[in-house]
C-alpha positions as a Markdown table, in Angstrom:
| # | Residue | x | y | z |
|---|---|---|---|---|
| 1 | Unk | 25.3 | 72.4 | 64.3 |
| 2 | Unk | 27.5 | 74.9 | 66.2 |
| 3 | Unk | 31.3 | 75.5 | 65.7 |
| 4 | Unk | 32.4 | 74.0 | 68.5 |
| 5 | Unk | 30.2 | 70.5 | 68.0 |
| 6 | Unk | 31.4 | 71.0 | 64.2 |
| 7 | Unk | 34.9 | 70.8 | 65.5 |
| 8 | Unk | 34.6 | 67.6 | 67.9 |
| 9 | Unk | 33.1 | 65.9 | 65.2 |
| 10 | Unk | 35.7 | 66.8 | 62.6 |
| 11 | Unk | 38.5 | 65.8 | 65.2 |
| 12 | Unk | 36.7 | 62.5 | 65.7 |
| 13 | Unk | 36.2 | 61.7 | 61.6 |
| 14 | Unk | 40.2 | 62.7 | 61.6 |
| 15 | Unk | 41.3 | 60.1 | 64.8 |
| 16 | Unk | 38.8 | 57.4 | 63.4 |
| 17 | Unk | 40.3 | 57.8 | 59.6 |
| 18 | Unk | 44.3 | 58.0 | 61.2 |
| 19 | Unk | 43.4 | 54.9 | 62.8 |
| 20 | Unk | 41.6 | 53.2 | 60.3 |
| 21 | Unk | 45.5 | 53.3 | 58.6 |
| 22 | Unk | 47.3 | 51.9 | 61.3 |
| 23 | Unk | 45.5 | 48.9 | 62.0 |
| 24 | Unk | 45.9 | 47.3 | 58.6 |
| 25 | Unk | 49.6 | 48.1 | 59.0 |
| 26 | Unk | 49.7 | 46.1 | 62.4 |
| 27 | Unk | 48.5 | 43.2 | 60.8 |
| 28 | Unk | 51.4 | 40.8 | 60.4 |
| 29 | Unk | 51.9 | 37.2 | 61.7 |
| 30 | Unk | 49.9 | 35.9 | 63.9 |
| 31 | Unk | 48.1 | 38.3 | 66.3 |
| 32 | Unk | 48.4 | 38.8 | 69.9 |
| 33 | Unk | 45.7 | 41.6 | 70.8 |
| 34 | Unk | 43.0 | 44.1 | 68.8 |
| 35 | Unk | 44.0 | 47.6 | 68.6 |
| 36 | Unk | 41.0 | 47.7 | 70.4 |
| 37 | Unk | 42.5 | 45.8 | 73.5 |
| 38 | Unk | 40.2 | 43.0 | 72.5 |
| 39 | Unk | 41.4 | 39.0 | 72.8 |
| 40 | Unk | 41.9 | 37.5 | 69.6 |
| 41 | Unk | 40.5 | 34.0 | 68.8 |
| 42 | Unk | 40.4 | 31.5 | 66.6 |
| 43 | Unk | 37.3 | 31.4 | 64.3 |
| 44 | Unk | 36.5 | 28.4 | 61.7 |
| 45 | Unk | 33.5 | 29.2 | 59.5 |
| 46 | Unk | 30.7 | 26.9 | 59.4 |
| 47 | Unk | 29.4 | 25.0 | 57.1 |
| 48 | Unk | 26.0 | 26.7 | 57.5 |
| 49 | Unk | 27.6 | 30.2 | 56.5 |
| 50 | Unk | 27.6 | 30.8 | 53.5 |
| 51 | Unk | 30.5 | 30.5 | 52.2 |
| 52 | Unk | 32.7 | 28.3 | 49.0 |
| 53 | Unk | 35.6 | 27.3 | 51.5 |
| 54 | Unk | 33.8 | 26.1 | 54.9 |
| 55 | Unk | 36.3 | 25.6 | 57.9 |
| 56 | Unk | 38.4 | 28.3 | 56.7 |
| 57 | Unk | 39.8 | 29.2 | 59.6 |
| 58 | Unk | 40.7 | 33.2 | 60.8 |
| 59 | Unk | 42.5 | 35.0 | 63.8 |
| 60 | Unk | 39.4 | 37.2 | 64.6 |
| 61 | Unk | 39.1 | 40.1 | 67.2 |
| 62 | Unk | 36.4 | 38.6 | 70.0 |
| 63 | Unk | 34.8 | 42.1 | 69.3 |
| 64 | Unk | 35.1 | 41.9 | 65.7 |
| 65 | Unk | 32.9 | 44.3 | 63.5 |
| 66 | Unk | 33.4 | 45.0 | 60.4 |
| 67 | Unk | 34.6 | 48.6 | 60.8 |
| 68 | Unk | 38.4 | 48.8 | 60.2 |
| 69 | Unk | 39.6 | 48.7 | 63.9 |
| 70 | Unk | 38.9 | 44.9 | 64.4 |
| 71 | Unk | 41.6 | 42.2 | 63.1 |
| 72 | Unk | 39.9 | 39.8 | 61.1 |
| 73 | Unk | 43.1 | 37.9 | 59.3 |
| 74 | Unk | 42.7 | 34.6 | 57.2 |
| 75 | Unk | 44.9 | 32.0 | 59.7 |
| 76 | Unk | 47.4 | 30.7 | 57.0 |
| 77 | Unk | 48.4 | 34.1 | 56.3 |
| 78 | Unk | 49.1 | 34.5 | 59.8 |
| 79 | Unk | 51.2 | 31.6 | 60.2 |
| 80 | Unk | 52.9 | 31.5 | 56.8 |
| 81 | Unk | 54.0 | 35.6 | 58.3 |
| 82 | Unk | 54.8 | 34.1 | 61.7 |
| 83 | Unk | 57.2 | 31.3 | 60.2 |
| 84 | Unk | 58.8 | 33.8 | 57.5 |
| 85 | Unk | 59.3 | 35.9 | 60.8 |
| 86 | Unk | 60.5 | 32.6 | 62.7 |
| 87 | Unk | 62.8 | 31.7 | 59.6 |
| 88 | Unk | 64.6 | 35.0 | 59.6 |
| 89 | Unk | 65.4 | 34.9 | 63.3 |
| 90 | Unk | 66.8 | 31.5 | 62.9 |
| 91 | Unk | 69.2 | 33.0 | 60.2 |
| 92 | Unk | 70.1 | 36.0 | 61.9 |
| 93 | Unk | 71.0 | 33.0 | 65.3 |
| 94 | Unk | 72.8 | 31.0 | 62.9 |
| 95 | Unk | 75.3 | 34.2 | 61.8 |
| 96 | Unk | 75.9 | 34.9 | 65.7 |
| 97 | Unk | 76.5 | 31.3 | 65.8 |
| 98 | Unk | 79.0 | 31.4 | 63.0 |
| 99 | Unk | 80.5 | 34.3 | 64.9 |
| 100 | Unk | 80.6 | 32.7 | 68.2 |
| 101 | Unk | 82.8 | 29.8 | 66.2 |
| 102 | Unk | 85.4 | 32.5 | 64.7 |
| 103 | Unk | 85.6 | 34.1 | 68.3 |
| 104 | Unk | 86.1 | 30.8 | 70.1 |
| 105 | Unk | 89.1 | 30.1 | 66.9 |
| 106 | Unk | 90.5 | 33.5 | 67.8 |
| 107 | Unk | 90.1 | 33.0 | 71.5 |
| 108 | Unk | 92.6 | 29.7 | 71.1 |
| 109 | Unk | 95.4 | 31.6 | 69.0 |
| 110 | Unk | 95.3 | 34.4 | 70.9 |
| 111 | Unk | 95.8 | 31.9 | 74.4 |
| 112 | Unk | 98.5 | 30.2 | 72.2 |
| 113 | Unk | 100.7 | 32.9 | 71.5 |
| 114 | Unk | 100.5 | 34.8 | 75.5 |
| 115 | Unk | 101.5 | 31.0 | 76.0 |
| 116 | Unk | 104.8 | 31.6 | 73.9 |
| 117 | Unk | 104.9 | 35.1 | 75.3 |
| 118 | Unk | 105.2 | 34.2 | 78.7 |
| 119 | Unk | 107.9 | 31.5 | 78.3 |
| 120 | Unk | 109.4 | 34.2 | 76.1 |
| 121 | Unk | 109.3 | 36.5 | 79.5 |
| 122 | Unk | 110.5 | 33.5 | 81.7 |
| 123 | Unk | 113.3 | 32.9 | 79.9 |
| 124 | Unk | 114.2 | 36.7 | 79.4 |
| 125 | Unk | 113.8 | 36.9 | 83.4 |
| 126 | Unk | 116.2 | 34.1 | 84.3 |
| 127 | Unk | 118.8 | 35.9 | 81.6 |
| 128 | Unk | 118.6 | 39.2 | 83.3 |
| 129 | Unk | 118.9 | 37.5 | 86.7 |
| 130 | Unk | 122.0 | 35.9 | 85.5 |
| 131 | Unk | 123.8 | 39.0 | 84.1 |
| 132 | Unk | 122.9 | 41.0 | 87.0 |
| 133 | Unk | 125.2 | 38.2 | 89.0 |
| 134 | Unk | 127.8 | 38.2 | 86.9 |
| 135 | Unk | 127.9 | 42.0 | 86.9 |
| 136 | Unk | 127.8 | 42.2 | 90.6 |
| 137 | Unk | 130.3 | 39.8 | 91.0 |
């Protein structure tokens, strides 16, 4: 083999094993695409495969193989990921929600006291408009 094919090659065994790592570390929840731009469907096994659990059911790359760049995840993984996901967003909603109430509570005492603040001025007007009568009298 010359150099320069030796280097291709050795370039392509280093891309293939780089992304032979990041496809296991994509795989959480339920998936929504391959890496390999493939659709991802829903596969239940047989009960002619042969198999100890038939109709397990998997979220499987439509151009699975069995190479490391095909998802191939067991379906209640995927959803018991997908509702630990779901559950933590509903937390994190429920903290702005929280917030929201203390804002609107905060909103109302702040409304109250430019309220006072403003009969406060009101007042303080009419007084200033009635010493500057009596001094120009």
């Amino acid at each position: 083999m010359d150099p320069a094919e030796e280097r291709r090659h050795s370039k392509r065994q280093k891309d293939y094993i780089n992304k032979l790592g990041s496809v296991p570390d994509s795989e959480y929840g339920i998936p929504r695409r391959c890496p390999c731009g493939g659709r991802i469907i829903d596969e239940v096994r047989r009960k002619d495969d042969y198999d100890t659990l038939p109709g397990k059911r998997f979220f499987t790359c439509k151009n699975y193989e069995a190479d490391g760049f095909h998802y191939r995840q067991p379906w209640v993984i995927g959803v018991q990921e997908e509702i630990e996901r779901l559950t933590k967003r509903v937390e994190e909603a429920e903290q702005v929600m929280l917030g929201t109430l203390n804002f609107s509570k905060q909103i109302e005492t702040l409304e109250e006291q430019v309220k006072i603040l403003c009969e406060q001025v009101d007042y303080l007007t009419v007084q200033v408009a009635m010493l500057e009568k009596v001094s120009f009298d």
